CSV table of C-alpha atoms in Angstrom, one decimal:
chain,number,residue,atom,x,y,z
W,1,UNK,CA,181.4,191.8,75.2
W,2,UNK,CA,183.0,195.2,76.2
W,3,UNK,CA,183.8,196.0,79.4
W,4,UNK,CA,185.2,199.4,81.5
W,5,UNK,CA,187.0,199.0,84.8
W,6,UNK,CA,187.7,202.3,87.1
W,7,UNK,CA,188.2,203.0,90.4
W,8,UNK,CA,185.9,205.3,92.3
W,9,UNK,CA,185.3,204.7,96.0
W,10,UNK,CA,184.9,200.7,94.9
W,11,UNK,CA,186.2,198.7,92.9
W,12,UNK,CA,183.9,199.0,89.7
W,13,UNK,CA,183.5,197.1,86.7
W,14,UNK,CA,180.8,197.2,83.9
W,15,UNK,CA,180.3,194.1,81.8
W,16,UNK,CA,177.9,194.5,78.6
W,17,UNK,CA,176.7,192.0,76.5
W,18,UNK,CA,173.7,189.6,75.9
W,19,UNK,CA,172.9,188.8,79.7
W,20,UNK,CA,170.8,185.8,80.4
W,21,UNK,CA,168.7,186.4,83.3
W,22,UNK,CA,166.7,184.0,85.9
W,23,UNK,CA,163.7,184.7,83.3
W,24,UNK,CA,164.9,185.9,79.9
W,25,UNK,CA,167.3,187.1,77.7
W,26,UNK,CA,168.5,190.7,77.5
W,27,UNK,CA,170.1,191.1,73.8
W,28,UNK,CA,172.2,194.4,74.9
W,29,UNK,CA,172.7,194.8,78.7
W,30,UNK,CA,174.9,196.0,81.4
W,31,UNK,CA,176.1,193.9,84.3
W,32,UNK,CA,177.5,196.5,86.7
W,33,UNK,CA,180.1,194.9,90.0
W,34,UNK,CA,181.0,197.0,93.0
W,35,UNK,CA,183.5,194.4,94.7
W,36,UNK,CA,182.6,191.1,95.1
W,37,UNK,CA,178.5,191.7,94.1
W,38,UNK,CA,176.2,192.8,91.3
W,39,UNK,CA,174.7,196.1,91.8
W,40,UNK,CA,172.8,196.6,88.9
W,41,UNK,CA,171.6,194.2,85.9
W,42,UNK,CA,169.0,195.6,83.1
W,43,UNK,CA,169.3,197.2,79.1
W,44,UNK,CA,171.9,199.7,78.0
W,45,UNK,CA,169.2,201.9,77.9
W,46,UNK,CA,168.0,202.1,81.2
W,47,UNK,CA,171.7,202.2,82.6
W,48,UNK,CA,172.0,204.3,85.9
W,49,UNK,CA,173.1,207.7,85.8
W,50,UNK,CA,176.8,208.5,85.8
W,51,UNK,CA,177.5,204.8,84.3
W,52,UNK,CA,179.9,204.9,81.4
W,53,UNK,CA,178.5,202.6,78.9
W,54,UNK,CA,181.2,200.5,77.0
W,55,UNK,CA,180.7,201.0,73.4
W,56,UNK,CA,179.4,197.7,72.1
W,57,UNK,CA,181.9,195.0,71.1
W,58,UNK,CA,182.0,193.8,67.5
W,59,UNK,CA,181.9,190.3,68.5
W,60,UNK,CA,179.2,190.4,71.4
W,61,UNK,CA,179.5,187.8,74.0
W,62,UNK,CA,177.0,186.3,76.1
W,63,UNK,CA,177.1,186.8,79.9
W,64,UNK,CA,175.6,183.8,82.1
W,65,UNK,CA,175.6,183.5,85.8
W,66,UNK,CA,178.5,181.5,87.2
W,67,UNK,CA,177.0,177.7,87.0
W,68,UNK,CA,176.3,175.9,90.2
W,69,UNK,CA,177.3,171.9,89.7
W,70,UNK,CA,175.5,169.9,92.6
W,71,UNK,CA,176.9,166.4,91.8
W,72,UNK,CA,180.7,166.7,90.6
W,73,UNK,CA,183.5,164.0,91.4
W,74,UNK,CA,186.1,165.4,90.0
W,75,UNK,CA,187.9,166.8,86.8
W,76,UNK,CA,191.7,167.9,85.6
W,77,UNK,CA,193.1,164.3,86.5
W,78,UNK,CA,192.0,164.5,90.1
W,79,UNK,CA,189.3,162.7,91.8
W,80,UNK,CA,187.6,164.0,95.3
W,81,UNK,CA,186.8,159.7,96.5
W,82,UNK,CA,190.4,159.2,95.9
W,83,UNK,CA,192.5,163.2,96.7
W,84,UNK,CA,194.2,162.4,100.3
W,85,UNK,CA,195.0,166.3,100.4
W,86,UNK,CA,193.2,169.8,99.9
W,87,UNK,CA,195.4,170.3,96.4
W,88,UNK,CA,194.7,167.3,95.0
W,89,UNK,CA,191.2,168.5,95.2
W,90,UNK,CA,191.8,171.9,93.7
W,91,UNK,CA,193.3,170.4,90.8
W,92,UNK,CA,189.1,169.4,90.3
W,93,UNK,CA,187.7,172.7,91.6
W,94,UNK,CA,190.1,174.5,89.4
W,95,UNK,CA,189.2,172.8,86.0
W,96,UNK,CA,185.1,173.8,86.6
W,97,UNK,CA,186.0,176.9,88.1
W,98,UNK,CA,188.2,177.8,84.2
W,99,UNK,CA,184.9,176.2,82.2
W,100,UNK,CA,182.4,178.9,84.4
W,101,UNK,CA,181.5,176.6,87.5
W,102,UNK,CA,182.1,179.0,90.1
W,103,UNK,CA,179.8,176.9,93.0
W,104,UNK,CA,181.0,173.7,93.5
W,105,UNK,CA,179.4,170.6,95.3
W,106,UNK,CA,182.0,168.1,95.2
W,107,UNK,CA,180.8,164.3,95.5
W,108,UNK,CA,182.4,161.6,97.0
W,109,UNK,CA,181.0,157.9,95.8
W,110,UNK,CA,180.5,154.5,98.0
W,111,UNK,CA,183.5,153.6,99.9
W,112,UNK,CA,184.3,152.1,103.6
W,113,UNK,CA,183.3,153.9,106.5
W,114,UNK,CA,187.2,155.1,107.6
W,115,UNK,CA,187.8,156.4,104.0
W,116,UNK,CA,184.4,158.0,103.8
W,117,UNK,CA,185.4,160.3,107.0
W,118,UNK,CA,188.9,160.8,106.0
W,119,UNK,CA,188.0,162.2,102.4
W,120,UNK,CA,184.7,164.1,104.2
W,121,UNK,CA,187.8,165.6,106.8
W,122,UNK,CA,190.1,166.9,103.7
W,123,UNK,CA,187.3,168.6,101.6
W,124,UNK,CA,186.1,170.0,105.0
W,125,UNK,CA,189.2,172.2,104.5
W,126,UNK,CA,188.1,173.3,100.9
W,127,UNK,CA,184.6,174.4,102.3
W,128,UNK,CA,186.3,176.3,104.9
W,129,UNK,CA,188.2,178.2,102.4
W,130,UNK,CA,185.6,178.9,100.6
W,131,UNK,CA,186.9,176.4,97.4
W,132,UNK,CA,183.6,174.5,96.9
W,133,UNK,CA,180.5,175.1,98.5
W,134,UNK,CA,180.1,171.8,100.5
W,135,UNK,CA,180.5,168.2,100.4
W,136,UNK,CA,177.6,165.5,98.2
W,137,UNK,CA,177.7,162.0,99.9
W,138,UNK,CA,176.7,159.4,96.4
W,139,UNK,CA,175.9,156.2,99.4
W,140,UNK,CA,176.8,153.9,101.1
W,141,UNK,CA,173.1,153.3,101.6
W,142,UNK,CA,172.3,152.4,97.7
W,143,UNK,CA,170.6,149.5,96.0
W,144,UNK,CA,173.9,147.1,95.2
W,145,UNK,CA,171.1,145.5,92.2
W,146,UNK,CA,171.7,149.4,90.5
W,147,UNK,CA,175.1,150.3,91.8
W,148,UNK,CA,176.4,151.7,88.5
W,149,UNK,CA,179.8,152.7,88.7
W,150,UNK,CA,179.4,151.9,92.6
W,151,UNK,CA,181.2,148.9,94.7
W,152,UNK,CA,178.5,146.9,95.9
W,153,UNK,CA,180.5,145.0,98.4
W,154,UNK,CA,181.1,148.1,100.1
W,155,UNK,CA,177.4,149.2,100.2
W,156,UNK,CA,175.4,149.1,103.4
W,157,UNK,CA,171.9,149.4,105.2
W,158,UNK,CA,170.8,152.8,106.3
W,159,UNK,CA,173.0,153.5,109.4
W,160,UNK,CA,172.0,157.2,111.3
W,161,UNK,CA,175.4,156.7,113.1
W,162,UNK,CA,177.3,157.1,110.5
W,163,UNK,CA,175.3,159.7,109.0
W,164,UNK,CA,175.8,162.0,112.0
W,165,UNK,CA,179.5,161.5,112.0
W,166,UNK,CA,180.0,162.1,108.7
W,167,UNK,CA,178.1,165.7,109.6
W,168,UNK,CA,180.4,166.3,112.4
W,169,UNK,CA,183.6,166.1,110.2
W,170,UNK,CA,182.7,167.9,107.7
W,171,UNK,CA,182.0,170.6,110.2
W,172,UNK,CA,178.4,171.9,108.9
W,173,UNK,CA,179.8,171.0,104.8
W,174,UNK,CA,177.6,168.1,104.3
W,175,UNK,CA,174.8,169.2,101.6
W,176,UNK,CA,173.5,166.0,100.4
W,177,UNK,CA,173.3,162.5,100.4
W,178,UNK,CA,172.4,160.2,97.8
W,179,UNK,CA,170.3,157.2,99.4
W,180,UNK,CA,168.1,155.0,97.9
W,181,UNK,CA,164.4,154.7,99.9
W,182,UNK,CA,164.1,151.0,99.7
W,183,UNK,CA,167.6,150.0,101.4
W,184,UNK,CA,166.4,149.0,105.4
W,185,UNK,CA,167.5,151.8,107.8
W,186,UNK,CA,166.7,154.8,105.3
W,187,UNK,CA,163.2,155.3,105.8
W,188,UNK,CA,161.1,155.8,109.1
W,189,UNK,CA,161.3,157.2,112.4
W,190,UNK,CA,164.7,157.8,113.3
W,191,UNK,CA,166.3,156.5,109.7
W,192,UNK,CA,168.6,158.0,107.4
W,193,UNK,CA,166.5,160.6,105.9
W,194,UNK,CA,165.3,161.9,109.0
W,195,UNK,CA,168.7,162.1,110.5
W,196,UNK,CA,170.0,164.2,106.9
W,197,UNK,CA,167.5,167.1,107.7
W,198,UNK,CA,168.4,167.0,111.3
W,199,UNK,CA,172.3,167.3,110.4
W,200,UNK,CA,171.4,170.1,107.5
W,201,UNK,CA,171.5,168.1,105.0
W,202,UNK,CA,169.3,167.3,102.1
W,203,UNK,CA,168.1,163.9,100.8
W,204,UNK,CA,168.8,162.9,97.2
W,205,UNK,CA,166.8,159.5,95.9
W,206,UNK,CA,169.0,157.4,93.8
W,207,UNK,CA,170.4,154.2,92.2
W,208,UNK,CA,167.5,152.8,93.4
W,209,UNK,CA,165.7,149.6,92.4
W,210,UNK,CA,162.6,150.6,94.5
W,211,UNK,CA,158.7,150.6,93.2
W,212,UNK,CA,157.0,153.6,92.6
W,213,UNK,CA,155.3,153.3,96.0
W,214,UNK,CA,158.3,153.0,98.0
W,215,UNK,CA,159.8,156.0,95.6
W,216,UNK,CA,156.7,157.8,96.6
W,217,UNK,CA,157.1,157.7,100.2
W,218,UNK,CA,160.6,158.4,99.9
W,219,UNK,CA,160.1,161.9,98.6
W,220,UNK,CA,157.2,162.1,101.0
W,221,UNK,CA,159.3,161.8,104.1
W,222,UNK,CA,161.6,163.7,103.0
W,223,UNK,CA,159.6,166.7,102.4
W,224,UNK,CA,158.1,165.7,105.6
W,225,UNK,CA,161.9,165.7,107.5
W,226,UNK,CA,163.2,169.1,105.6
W,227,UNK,CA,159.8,170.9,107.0
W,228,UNK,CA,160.0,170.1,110.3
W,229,UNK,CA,164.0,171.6,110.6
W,230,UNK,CA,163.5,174.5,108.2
W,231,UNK,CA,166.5,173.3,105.7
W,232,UNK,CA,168.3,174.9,103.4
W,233,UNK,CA,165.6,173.1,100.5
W,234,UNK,CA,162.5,172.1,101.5
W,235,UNK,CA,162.7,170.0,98.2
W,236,UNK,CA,164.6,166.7,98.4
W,237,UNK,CA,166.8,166.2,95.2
W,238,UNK,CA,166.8,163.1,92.9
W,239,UNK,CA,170.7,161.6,91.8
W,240,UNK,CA,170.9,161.8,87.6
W,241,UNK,CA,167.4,160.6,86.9
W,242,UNK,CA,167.0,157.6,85.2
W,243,UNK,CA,170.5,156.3,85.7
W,244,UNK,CA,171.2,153.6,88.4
W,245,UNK,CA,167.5,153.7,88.5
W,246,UNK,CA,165.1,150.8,87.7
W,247,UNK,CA,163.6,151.7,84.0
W,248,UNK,CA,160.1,153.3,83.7
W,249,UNK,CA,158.2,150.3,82.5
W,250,UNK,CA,153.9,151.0,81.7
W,251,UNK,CA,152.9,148.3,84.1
W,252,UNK,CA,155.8,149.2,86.5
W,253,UNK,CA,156.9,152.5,86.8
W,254,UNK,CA,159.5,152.4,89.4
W,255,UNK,CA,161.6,155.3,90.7
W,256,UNK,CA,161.6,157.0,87.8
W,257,UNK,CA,157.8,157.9,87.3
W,258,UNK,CA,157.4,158.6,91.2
W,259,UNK,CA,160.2,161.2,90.6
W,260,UNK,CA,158.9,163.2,87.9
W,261,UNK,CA,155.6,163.7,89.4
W,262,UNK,CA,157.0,164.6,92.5
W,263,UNK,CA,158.8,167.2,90.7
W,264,UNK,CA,156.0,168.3,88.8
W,265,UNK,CA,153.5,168.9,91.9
W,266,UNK,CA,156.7,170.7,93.5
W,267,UNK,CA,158.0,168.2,95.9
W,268,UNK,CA,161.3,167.5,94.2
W,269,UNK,CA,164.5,168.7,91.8
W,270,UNK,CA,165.9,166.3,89.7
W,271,UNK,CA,169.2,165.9,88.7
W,272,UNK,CA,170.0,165.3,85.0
W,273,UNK,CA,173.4,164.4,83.5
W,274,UNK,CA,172.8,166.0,80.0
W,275,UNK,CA,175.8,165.6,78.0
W,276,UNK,CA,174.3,163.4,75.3
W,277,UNK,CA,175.8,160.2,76.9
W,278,UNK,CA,174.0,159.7,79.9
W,279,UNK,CA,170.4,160.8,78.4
W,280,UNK,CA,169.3,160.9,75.0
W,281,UNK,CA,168.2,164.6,73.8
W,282,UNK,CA,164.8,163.8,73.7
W,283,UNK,CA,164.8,162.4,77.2
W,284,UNK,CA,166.2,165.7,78.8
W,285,UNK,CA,163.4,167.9,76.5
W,286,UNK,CA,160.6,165.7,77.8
W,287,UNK,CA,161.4,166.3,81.0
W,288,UNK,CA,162.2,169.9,80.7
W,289,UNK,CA,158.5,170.3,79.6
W,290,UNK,CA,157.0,168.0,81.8
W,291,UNK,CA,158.5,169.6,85.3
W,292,UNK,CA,160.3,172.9,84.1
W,293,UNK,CA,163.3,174.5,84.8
W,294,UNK,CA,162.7,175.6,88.3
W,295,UNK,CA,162.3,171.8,88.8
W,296,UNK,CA,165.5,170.6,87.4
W,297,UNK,CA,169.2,170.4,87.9
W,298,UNK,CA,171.9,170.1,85.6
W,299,UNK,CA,174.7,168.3,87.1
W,300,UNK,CA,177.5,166.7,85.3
W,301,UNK,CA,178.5,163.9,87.8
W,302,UNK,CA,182.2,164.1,86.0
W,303,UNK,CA,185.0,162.3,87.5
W,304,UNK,CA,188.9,163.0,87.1
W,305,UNK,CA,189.0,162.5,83.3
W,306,UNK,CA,187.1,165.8,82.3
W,307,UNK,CA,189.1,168.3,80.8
W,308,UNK,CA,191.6,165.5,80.4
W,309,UNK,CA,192.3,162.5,77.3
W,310,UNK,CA,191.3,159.6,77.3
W,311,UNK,CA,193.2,156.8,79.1
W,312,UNK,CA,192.7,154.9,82.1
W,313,UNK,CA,191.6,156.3,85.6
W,314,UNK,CA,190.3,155.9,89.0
W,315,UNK,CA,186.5,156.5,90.8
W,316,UNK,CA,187.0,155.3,94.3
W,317,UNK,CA,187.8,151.3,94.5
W,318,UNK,CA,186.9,151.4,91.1
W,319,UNK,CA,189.2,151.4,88.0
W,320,UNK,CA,187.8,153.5,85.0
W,321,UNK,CA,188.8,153.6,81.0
W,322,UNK,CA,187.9,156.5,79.0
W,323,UNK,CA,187.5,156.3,75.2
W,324,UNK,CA,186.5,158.6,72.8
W,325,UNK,CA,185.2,161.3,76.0
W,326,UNK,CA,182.8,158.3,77.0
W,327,UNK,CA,184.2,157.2,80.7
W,328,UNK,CA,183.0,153.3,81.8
W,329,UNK,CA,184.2,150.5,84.1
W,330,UNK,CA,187.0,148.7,83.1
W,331,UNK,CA,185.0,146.0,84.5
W,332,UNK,CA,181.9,145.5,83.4
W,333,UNK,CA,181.5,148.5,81.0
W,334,UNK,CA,178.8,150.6,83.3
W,335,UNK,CA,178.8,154.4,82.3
W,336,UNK,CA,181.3,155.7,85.3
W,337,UNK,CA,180.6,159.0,85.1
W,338,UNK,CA,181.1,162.1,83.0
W,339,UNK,CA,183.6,163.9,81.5
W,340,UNK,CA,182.5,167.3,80.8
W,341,UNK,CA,182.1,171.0,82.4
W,342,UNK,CA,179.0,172.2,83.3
W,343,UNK,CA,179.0,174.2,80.9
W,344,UNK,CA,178.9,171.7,78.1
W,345,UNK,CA,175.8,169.9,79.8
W,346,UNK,CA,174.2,173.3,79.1
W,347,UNK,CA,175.5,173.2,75.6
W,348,UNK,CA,173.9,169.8,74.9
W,349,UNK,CA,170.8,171.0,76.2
W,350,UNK,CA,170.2,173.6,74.3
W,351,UNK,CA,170.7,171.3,71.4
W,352,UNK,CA,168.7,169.4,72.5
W,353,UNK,CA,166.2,172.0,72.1
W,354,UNK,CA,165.6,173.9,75.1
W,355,UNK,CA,165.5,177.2,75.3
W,356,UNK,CA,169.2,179.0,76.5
W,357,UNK,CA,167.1,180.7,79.2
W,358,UNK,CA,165.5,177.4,80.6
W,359,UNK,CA,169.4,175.9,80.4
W,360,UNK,CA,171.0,178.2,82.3
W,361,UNK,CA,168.3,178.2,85.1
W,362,UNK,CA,168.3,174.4,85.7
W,363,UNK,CA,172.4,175.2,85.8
W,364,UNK,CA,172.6,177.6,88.1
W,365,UNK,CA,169.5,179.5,89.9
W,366,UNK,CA,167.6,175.9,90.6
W,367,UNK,CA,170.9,174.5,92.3
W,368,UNK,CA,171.5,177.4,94.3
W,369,UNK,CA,168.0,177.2,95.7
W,370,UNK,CA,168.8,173.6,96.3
W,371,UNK,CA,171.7,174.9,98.7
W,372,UNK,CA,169.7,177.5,99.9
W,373,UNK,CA,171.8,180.1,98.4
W,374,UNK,CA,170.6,183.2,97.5
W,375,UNK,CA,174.1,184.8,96.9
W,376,UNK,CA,174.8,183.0,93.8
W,377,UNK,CA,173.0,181.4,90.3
W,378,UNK,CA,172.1,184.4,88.8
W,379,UNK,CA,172.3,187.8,86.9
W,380,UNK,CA,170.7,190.2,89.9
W,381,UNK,CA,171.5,193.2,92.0
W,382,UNK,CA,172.9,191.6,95.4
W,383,UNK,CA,174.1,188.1,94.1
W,384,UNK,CA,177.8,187.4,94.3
W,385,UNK,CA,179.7,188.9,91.2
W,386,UNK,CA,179.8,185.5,89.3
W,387,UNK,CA,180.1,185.8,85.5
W,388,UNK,CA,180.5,183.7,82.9
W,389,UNK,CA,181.3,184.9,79.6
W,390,UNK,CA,181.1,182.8,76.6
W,391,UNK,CA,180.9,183.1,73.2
W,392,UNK,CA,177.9,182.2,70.5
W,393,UNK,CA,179.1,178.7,70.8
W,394,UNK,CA,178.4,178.6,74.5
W,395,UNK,CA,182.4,178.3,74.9
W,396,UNK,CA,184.0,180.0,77.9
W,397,UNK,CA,186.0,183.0,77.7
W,398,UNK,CA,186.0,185.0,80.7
W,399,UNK,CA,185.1,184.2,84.1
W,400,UNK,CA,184.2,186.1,87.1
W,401,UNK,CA,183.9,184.9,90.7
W,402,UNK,CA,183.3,187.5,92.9
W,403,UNK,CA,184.2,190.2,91.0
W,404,UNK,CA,188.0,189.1,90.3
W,405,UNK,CA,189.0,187.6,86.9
W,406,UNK,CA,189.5,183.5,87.3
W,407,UNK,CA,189.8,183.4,83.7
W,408,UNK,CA,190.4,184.6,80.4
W,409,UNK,CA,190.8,183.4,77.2
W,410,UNK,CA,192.2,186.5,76.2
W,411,UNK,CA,194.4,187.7,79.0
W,412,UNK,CA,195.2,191.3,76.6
W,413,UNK,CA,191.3,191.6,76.7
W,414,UNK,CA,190.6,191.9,79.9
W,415,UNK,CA,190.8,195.3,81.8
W,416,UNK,CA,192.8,195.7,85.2
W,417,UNK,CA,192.9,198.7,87.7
């Protein structure tokens, strides 16, 4: 990557490397920032007039768009279900935002109702600031026979109250809510998924133990719900497919069949924690070629212990030990999470065998539609300045939010006004 900074009328810099667009990947390219947004993204060769073209590094870089993480708990040693104050939840936004995350949803898991509105309250104040980009409810209205790393004694039936109060304290900041279709009180007039698109928020199906039917119908009024208020997504999301999810079975399909078709006819993202624990590789590049990118999510549902050792931790009311980067219950042994960046989900996938192109979309441009952002999640003219750089590796060395320098690898490297 080489890069020129000056100072015209605006703040200017020009970033060239190989730049991975919405739909391909441009081996020597120019990604030119005026301030906080991209003005300009295409080959050195067709670079505007008057641009001074770096020369080309001797160790090109690759540039991504900054990733977009729907479903994140936490990371650096800090946990959103369990940070009482704003900073203990920057410790988490922090650690993605170094690895290249630079829109963060942060999740909070199943907990009692006074906790659930206290935690909603503090990360209110992050999305305020502008931290993360809103708040991810994972229950209380979830199957306790697939609660995963979830406490099923704290689980409840689909309540509408509670749904609109967590709305009103997180002051417009609720995105999502993971629910799953069958509990009583989600589905119907006047249940829990209706009341999510009323509040602005959209539905995500999961840790379900529901028949493909009731799956089915799920999606369906949700679609129905999102319509009828003009939401942010007209597409409802699915939590990490396949985990806390009934199994696909040939003579009973369950969630997880009803999910991938809705996805495939359009009616549905779904959310897959691809960091080679969670899903095998050849899970994640089945269902890249069965839906598409434009249909998937990559999330990394981490909790506190990414970017940390392993040792013991917290998710919620939960306790959680982490061994050799795998995090699980310390009762009961359920996966309880993830440990890894965004950034390292898109590393496994491409390993997995998807193309770098398809990767990157499910990490960041399908997400941001999710949230109904067209500011962020990719390499264009009029997004938000978000850039991360990496190296052939996929590991991060720069990154750019907004056109200011979050991060560096190489501090001497990087050019300053």
């Amino acid at each position: 990557m080489a890069e020129i900074t000056s100072r015209p009328a605006l703040h200017t810099t020009v970033i060239r490397g190989r730049v991975v667009t919405p739909d391909q990947v441009l081996d020597d390219a120019l990604v030119l920032v005026e301030d906080q947004h991209i003005t300009w993204v295409g080959p050195v060769s067709g670079a505007p007039a008057g641009v001074e073209v770096p020369a080309p590094d001797t160790h090109p870089r690759t540039l991504l768009p900054g990733l977009v993480d729907l479903h994140c708990h936490g990371g650096g040693g800090a946990s959103f279900p369990d940070a009482t104050t704003p900073d203990e939840a920057r410790t988490a936004v922090r650690e993605h935002l170094r690895h290249g995350t630079t829109t963060l949803v942060a999740s909070l898991v199943t907990a009692a109702e006074a906790t659930l509105l206290e935690r909603t309250a503090t990360l209110a104040d992050l999305a305020d600031a502008g931290e993360i980009a809103g708040i991810h409810l994972e229950g209380p209205f979830l199957s306790s026979a697939r609660c995963g790393a979830q406490d099923p004694t704290l689980m409840l039936d689909g309540r509408s109250r509670l749904v609109r109060e967590v709305a009103r304290v997180s002051r417009g900041h609720l995105l999502t809510m993971t629910v799953a279709p069958e509990v009583p009180g989600v589905l119907g007039e006047g249940g829990v998924v209706e009341t999510l698109a009323e509040v602005g928020a959209v539905p995500s199906i999961g840790h379900t133990d529901a028949s493909a039917e009731v799956a089915t119908e799920g999606v369906a009024q949700a679609v129905r719900a999102l319509a009828a208020v003009a939401s942010r997504s007209g597409r409802p999301t699915v939590t990490h497919l396949f985990n806390g999810m009934r199994p696909l079975h040939h003579r009973d399909p369950g969630p997880v069949a009803a999910c991938l078709a809705a996805a495939a006819r359009g009616d549905a993202v779904v959310e897959l924690v691809a960091d080679g624990t969670h899903l095998a590789g050849a899970t994640v590049a089945a269902v890249f070629d069965l839906v598409g990118p434009t249909a998937i999510a990559l999330v990394t549902d981490a909790m506190a212990a990414a970017g940390m050792p392993d040792g013991t931790y917290r998710l919620g009311s939960l306790g959680v030990e982490v061994a050799d980067g795998v995090a699980r219950l310390s009762e009961g042994g359920a996966i309880a999470g993830g440990t890894a960046h965004l950034v390292d989900v898109v590393r496994a996938t491409v390993a997995a065998g998807v193309p770098l192109v398809h990767a990157v979309h499910a990490a960041a441009t399908t997400p941001a539609a999710v949230l109904g952002r067209r500011d962020v999640g990719a390499l264009e003219a009029g997004r938000r300045a978000d850039v991360l750089v990496v190296d052939d590796d996929l590991t991060p060395v720069r990154v750019l939010r907004a056109g200011a320098w979050v991060h560096a690898e190489d501090p001497a490297g990087v050019a300053r006004d």
